[in-house]
Short mmCIF file of C-alpha atoms in Angstrom, two decimals:
data_model
loop_
_atom_site.label_atom_id
_atom_site.label_comp_id
_atom_site.label_asym_id
_atom_site.label_seq_id
_atom_site.Cartn_x
_atom_site.Cartn_y
_atom_site.Cartn_z
CA MET A 21 -65.84 -64.91 53.97
CA LYS A 22 -63.69 -67.78 55.72
CA ALA A 23 -67.65 -70.03 55.20
CA MET A 24 -68.31 -68.78 51.89
CA ILE A 25 -64.45 -69.97 50.97
CA LEU A 26 -65.42 -73.24 52.06
CA ILE A 27 -68.74 -74.03 50.93
CA ALA A 28 -67.57 -73.06 47.32
CA LEU A 29 -64.59 -75.68 48.39
CA LEU A 30 -66.87 -78.07 48.87
CA ALA A 31 -69.29 -77.53 45.80
CA GLY A 32 -66.02 -77.97 43.39
CA ALA A 33 -65.23 -81.28 44.89
CA SER A 34 -69.07 -82.77 45.02
CA PRO A 35 -69.35 -84.05 41.65
CA ALA A 36 -66.03 -86.29 42.63
CA LEU A 37 -67.57 -87.54 45.77
CA ALA A 38 -70.67 -87.74 44.04
CA GLU A 39 -69.29 -90.67 41.65
CA THR A 40 -70.87 -94.45 42.07
CA ILE A 41 -68.47 -96.85 41.24
CA TYR A 42 -69.64 -100.63 39.23
CA VAL A 43 -67.59 -103.82 39.85
CA SER A 44 -67.96 -106.83 38.04
CA ASN A 45 -67.44 -110.25 39.83
CA GLU A 46 -66.07 -112.62 37.79
CA ARG A 47 -66.93 -115.42 40.32
CA GLY A 48 -69.05 -113.67 42.29
CA HIS A 49 -71.71 -113.75 39.79
CA SER A 50 -72.15 -110.48 41.07
CA ILE A 51 -71.75 -106.57 40.69
CA SER A 52 -70.78 -104.61 43.38
CA VAL A 53 -71.54 -101.28 44.22
CA ILE A 54 -69.12 -98.52 45.94
CA ASP A 55 -70.23 -94.60 47.39
CA GLY A 56 -67.55 -92.47 45.49
CA ALA A 57 -67.55 -90.14 48.95
CA THR A 58 -67.23 -92.71 51.53
CA LEU A 59 -65.70 -95.36 49.30
CA LYS A 60 -67.27 -98.52 50.88
CA THR A 61 -69.89 -101.22 49.02
CA VAL A 62 -72.99 -100.07 50.00
CA ALA A 63 -74.90 -102.85 47.31
CA GLU A 64 -73.95 -106.38 45.71
CA TRP A 65 -76.08 -106.96 42.87
CA PRO A 66 -76.75 -110.33 41.35
CA VAL A 67 -76.20 -110.79 38.09
CA GLY A 68 -75.84 -113.90 35.13
CA ASN A 69 -73.19 -116.30 35.44
CA ARG A 70 -69.08 -115.22 34.84
CA PRO A 71 -70.07 -111.04 34.08
CA ARG A 72 -66.66 -109.61 32.67
CA GLY A 73 -67.10 -106.58 30.37
CA ILE A 74 -69.37 -103.73 32.18
CA ILE A 75 -70.07 -100.18 30.35
CA LEU A 76 -72.03 -97.45 31.25
CA SER A 77 -75.39 -96.32 29.01
CA ARG A 78 -74.99 -92.95 27.13
CA ASP A 79 -77.56 -91.33 29.37
CA GLY A 80 -76.03 -92.68 32.38
CA THR A 81 -79.16 -94.74 33.29
CA ARG A 82 -78.12 -97.72 32.48
CA LEU A 83 -75.54 -100.74 32.81
CA TYR A 84 -74.48 -102.93 30.34
CA VAL A 85 -72.42 -106.13 31.26
CA CYS A 86 -71.54 -109.04 29.82
CA ALA A 87 -72.63 -111.93 31.60
CA SER A 88 -70.55 -114.74 29.64
CA ASP A 89 -71.57 -117.62 30.28
CA GLU A 90 -75.23 -116.41 29.61
CA HIS A 91 -74.36 -115.68 26.13
CA SER A 92 -75.93 -112.45 26.35
CA VAL A 93 -75.29 -108.65 27.92
CA GLN A 94 -77.40 -107.83 30.70
CA VAL A 95 -78.99 -104.48 30.96
CA ILE A 96 -78.91 -103.39 34.52
CA ASP A 97 -81.17 -100.71 36.08
CA ARG A 98 -78.52 -97.90 37.97
CA LYS A 99 -80.86 -97.66 40.43
CA ASP A 100 -82.09 -100.87 41.90
CA GLY A 101 -80.03 -103.21 40.32
CA ARG A 102 -82.62 -104.48 38.34
CA ILE A 103 -81.91 -106.81 34.82
CA LEU A 104 -84.23 -105.00 32.73
CA ALA A 105 -83.25 -106.85 29.48
CA ASP A 106 -81.04 -110.05 28.24
CA LEU A 107 -79.70 -109.13 24.71
CA PRO A 108 -78.28 -112.47 22.55
CA ALA A 109 -74.59 -111.31 22.54
CA GLY A 110 -73.13 -114.31 20.68
CA ASP A 111 -71.07 -116.96 22.45
CA ASP A 112 -69.21 -116.33 25.69
CA PRO A 113 -68.93 -112.38 25.31
CA GLU A 114 -65.90 -111.25 26.79
CA GLN A 115 -65.32 -107.26 26.45
CA LEU A 116 -67.85 -104.77 24.77
CA ALA A 117 -67.86 -101.48 23.34
CA MET A 118 -70.66 -98.81 22.60
CA ALA A 119 -71.32 -97.04 19.22
CA PRO A 120 -70.37 -93.13 19.18
CA ASP A 121 -74.48 -92.64 18.94
CA GLY A 122 -75.33 -95.08 22.02
CA ALA A 123 -77.83 -97.06 19.27
CA THR A 124 -75.12 -100.25 19.01
CA LEU A 125 -73.05 -102.28 21.32
CA PHE A 126 -70.23 -104.11 19.84
CA VAL A 127 -69.07 -107.51 21.65
CA ALA A 128 -66.25 -109.68 21.16
CA ASN A 129 -67.22 -113.63 21.35
CA GLU A 130 -64.28 -115.40 22.55
CA ARG A 131 -65.62 -119.23 21.95
CA ASP A 132 -67.07 -118.90 17.91
CA SER A 133 -64.73 -115.95 16.83
CA LEU A 134 -67.12 -113.27 16.47
CA ALA A 135 -67.26 -109.78 16.41
CA THR A 136 -71.08 -109.05 17.04
CA ALA A 137 -73.11 -106.05 16.59
CA ILE A 138 -76.30 -105.57 19.21
CA ASP A 139 -79.05 -103.23 18.17
CA ILE A 140 -79.76 -102.29 21.67
CA ALA A 141 -83.68 -100.75 20.79
CA GLY A 142 -84.31 -103.71 18.66
CA ARG A 143 -82.82 -105.92 21.73
CA ALA A 144 -81.38 -108.36 18.66
CA VAL A 145 -78.55 -109.05 17.13
CA ALA A 146 -77.72 -106.53 13.89
CA TYR A 147 -74.81 -108.75 12.24
CA GLN A 148 -71.94 -110.36 13.36
CA VAL A 149 -68.05 -110.26 11.78
CA PRO A 150 -66.04 -113.32 11.39
CA VAL A 151 -62.70 -112.14 13.72
CA GLY A 152 -59.50 -113.92 14.73
CA GLU A 153 -59.15 -116.31 16.89
CA GLU A 154 -60.53 -116.22 20.59
CA PRO A 155 -61.41 -112.46 20.47
CA GLU A 156 -61.44 -110.98 23.79
CA GLY A 157 -60.72 -107.04 23.25
CA MET A 158 -63.17 -104.74 21.67
CA ALA A 159 -62.96 -100.40 21.13
CA VAL A 160 -65.04 -98.06 19.09
CA SER A 161 -63.32 -95.35 17.06
CA PRO A 162 -64.38 -91.78 18.44
CA ASP A 163 -65.70 -90.85 14.76
CA GLY A 164 -67.85 -94.37 15.20
CA ALA A 165 -66.18 -96.15 11.52
CA PHE A 166 -64.23 -98.76 13.28
CA ALA A 167 -64.42 -101.55 15.67
CA VAL A 168 -61.33 -103.23 16.59
CA SER A 169 -61.28 -106.92 18.21
CA THR A 170 -57.86 -108.51 20.10
CA SER A 171 -57.66 -112.22 18.52
CA GLU A 172 -55.48 -113.70 21.45
CA THR A 173 -54.50 -116.92 19.79
CA ASP A 174 -53.82 -115.34 16.14
CA SER A 175 -51.51 -112.13 18.14
CA GLN A 176 -53.50 -109.22 15.91
CA LEU A 177 -55.53 -106.55 15.90
CA ASP A 178 -58.74 -107.30 13.39
CA TRP A 179 -60.00 -103.73 11.72
CA ILE A 180 -63.89 -103.65 11.39
CA ASP A 181 -65.10 -101.06 8.68
CA LEU A 182 -68.91 -100.31 10.21
CA ALA A 183 -69.82 -99.73 7.33
CA GLN A 184 -69.23 -102.25 4.97
CA ARG A 185 -69.67 -104.79 8.48
CA LYS A 186 -66.16 -106.39 7.35
CA VAL A 187 -62.74 -106.88 8.64
CA VAL A 188 -60.49 -104.80 5.74
CA ALA A 189 -57.29 -104.34 7.88
CA VAL A 190 -55.41 -106.77 10.22
CA THR A 191 -52.61 -105.74 12.49
CA ASP A 192 -49.99 -108.13 14.08
CA VAL A 193 -49.03 -107.18 17.34
CA ASP A 194 -46.93 -109.14 20.08
CA ALA A 195 -48.59 -112.19 21.79
CA ARG A 196 -52.02 -112.70 22.89
CA PRO A 197 -53.55 -109.03 23.37
CA ARG A 198 -56.32 -108.35 25.83
CA HIS A 199 -57.79 -104.50 25.30
CA VAL A 200 -57.20 -101.75 23.16
CA GLU A 201 -57.87 -98.01 23.87
CA PHE A 202 -58.46 -95.29 20.88
CA THR A 203 -57.16 -92.16 22.36
CA ALA A 204 -59.37 -89.34 21.92
CA ASP A 205 -58.62 -87.67 18.82
CA GLY A 206 -58.81 -91.13 17.42
CA ARG A 207 -55.41 -91.00 15.98
CA GLU A 208 -53.78 -93.66 17.48
CA LEU A 209 -54.85 -97.21 19.05
CA TRP A 210 -53.28 -98.58 21.79
CA ALA A 211 -53.31 -102.39 22.46
CA SER A 212 -52.27 -104.98 25.37
CA SER A 213 -50.18 -107.58 24.77
CA GLU A 214 -50.77 -109.69 28.08
CA ILE A 215 -48.05 -112.86 26.82
CA GLY A 216 -45.71 -110.24 25.17
CA GLY A 217 -45.75 -107.77 28.61
CA THR A 218 -45.71 -105.05 26.21
CA VAL A 219 -47.87 -102.20 24.83
CA GLN A 220 -48.02 -101.49 21.45
CA ILE A 221 -49.37 -97.91 19.89
CA VAL A 222 -50.86 -97.90 16.42
CA ASP A 223 -51.63 -95.56 13.17
CA THR A 224 -55.23 -95.34 12.81
CA LYS A 225 -55.24 -94.32 9.41
CA SER A 226 -51.66 -96.72 8.19
CA HIS A 227 -52.91 -99.66 11.79
CA ALA A 228 -49.24 -99.82 11.49
CA VAL A 229 -47.38 -99.89 14.59
CA THR A 230 -45.43 -97.19 15.31
CA ALA A 231 -44.17 -97.17 18.60
CA LYS A 232 -43.77 -100.54 21.43
CA ILE A 233 -43.91 -99.79 25.13
CA GLY A 234 -42.08 -102.42 27.85
CA PHE A 235 -42.22 -102.45 31.25
CA ALA A 236 -39.78 -103.19 34.32
CA VAL A 237 -41.06 -103.21 37.29
CA PRO A 238 -38.79 -103.24 40.45
CA ARG A 239 -38.27 -106.17 42.45
CA VAL A 240 -40.82 -108.47 40.02
CA SER A 241 -40.38 -111.29 37.70
CA PRO A 242 -41.34 -110.37 33.95
CA ASP A 243 -43.07 -113.38 33.43
CA LYS A 244 -45.61 -111.76 36.06
CA ILE A 245 -46.02 -108.51 34.11
CA LEU A 246 -49.21 -108.97 32.09
CA PRO A 247 -49.99 -105.88 30.73
CA VAL A 248 -54.37 -105.94 30.21
CA ALA A 249 -56.30 -102.98 30.81
CA ILE A 250 -55.25 -99.53 28.93
CA ARG A 251 -57.01 -96.42 30.12
CA PHE A 252 -56.26 -92.56 29.47
CA THR A 253 -57.00 -89.37 31.46
CA PRO A 254 -59.48 -87.08 30.35
CA ASP A 255 -56.48 -84.59 29.61
CA GLY A 256 -55.28 -87.47 27.40
CA ALA A 257 -51.61 -86.54 29.18
CA ARG A 258 -51.75 -90.13 31.07
CA ALA A 259 -51.99 -93.29 30.46
CA LEU A 260 -53.12 -96.24 32.61
CA VAL A 261 -52.08 -99.63 32.34
CA ALA A 262 -53.50 -103.04 35.20
CA LEU A 263 -49.85 -104.95 34.54
CA GLY A 264 -51.79 -108.49 35.55
CA ARG A 265 -50.20 -110.27 37.85
CA ALA A 266 -47.19 -108.42 38.39
CA ASN A 267 -49.82 -105.99 40.68
CA HIS A 268 -49.04 -102.89 39.68
CA VAL A 269 -50.58 -100.12 37.43
CA ALA A 270 -47.83 -98.51 35.11
CA VAL A 271 -48.17 -95.08 34.82
CA ILE A 272 -46.65 -93.90 31.18
CA ASP A 273 -46.47 -90.76 29.36
CA VAL A 274 -48.69 -90.22 26.03
CA LYS A 275 -46.37 -88.01 24.38
CA THR A 276 -43.03 -89.47 25.40
CA ARG A 277 -44.51 -92.94 25.31
CA GLN A 278 -41.70 -93.41 28.93
CA VAL A 279 -43.00 -95.23 32.08
CA LEU A 280 -43.37 -92.10 34.70
CA ALA A 281 -44.42 -95.07 37.73
CA TYR A 282 -45.11 -98.07 38.81
CA ILE A 283 -48.23 -98.14 41.21
CA PRO A 284 -48.61 -101.25 43.70
CA VAL A 285 -52.41 -102.01 43.85
CA GLY A 286 -54.53 -105.55 45.19
CA MET A 287 -53.28 -108.84 43.62
CA ARG A 288 -53.63 -109.81 40.35
CA VAL A 289 -55.16 -105.91 38.63
CA TRP A 290 -57.02 -106.76 35.89
CA HIS A 291 -58.96 -103.36 34.60
CA LEU A 292 -59.41 -99.93 36.21
CA ALA A 293 -61.50 -96.74 35.53
CA ILE A 294 -60.40 -92.89 35.77
CA SER A 295 -62.79 -90.24 37.55
CA ALA A 296 -64.20 -87.81 35.04
CA ASP A 297 -62.11 -85.11 36.63
CA GLY A 298 -59.08 -87.67 36.77
CA THR A 299 -58.02 -86.98 39.88
CA ARG A 300 -58.48 -90.81 40.95
CA ALA A 301 -58.33 -94.12 39.22
CA PHE A 302 -60.31 -97.64 40.92
CA THR A 303 -58.71 -101.13 39.54
CA ALA A 304 -60.80 -104.12 39.97
CA ASN A 305 -57.95 -106.35 41.78
CA GLY A 306 -59.04 -110.23 40.98
CA VAL A 307 -57.18 -112.23 43.79
CA SER A 308 -57.34 -110.23 46.36
CA ASN A 309 -60.96 -109.66 46.21
CA ASP A 310 -60.76 -105.84 46.17
CA VAL A 311 -60.75 -102.01 44.49
CA SER A 312 -57.83 -100.18 44.78
CA VAL A 313 -58.24 -96.72 44.85
CA ILE A 314 -54.99 -94.21 43.17
CA ASP A 315 -54.68 -90.59 43.88
CA LEU A 316 -53.72 -89.57 40.54
CA ALA A 317 -51.81 -86.27 42.04
CA THR A 318 -49.77 -88.56 44.67
CA LEU A 319 -49.74 -91.74 42.40
CA LYS A 320 -50.80 -93.49 45.82
CA VAL A 321 -53.08 -96.03 46.70
CA THR A 322 -54.87 -94.06 49.14
CA ALA A 323 -57.85 -96.72 50.24
CA THR A 324 -58.39 -100.68 49.56
CA ILE A 325 -61.84 -101.67 49.47
CA PRO A 326 -63.52 -105.38 49.38
CA VAL A 327 -66.03 -106.40 46.72
CA GLY A 328 -67.11 -109.43 45.34
CA LYS A 329 -65.49 -112.83 44.13
CA ALA A 330 -62.82 -112.44 41.38
CA PRO A 331 -63.72 -108.86 40.52
CA TRP A 332 -62.96 -108.09 37.11
CA GLY A 333 -64.16 -105.12 35.23
CA VAL A 334 -64.94 -101.81 36.44
CA VAL A 335 -66.86 -98.59 35.81
CA ILE A 336 -67.50 -94.81 37.14
CA ALA A 337 -70.58 -93.03 36.95
CA PRO A 338 -71.12 -89.74 37.78
#
């Protein structure tokens, strides 16, 4: 009986252990591959210059990576790291998001102030939309109706109606917005403002800011608290925010908007990803060249994994 219980427990744990974590190394021009069971880097795949944004295909077989200095989105085979295609992506693609049907990628082009829609199957630019100056963040609403980009210079969010293929609303936010993330129900959009040091919560119907969250990390100077990436736990109860040079991740109660904890991680935390079962988070630490593994039950770092030079983006695959 004890043996059967042990087997059952191990079987229940296997999905998390089977995960693979992929990290884009901006200055290493590579993707680090981390085994989720051993928490070791098992491969480093060369890619185009200055890889930043990274996401997984809907079927889980490919990675899409913004090779910013190559002006393309590279399609990577997860089996062996081969570059299957270079998709035209406009000038200096930074972050990217995918339509719910998996057919189109949306990319923020920082240098030419455009949002580019890429037809994945056709391997071509479908259309481009002018947005605010120096866009970086990009997100697509769960219903596929809108794409939103962040304009760092103009301190605004541009709402692109994907049926009309044009900006239909603008939301003013605090200085230098870097990342946007929709809640799973599509009712709210959370936006980080790096220089403003805040996260703004936007109602997706009115496009108005309805709440603002600030941060005060103990023994950290306010000028180092630079919010960038935002991710929600699978149950939608908590949000994790990477705080840049503060070298911490903030944990927020989504319902109350209160900061529950600050977790110290590696240096210059850029982006993060949360496992599908909600038990772990992985942070890309751009100056210490490593990934911190956070246990989301204890809110403590349980491992630090060396990766390539200047890790920036991170994504988890089952």
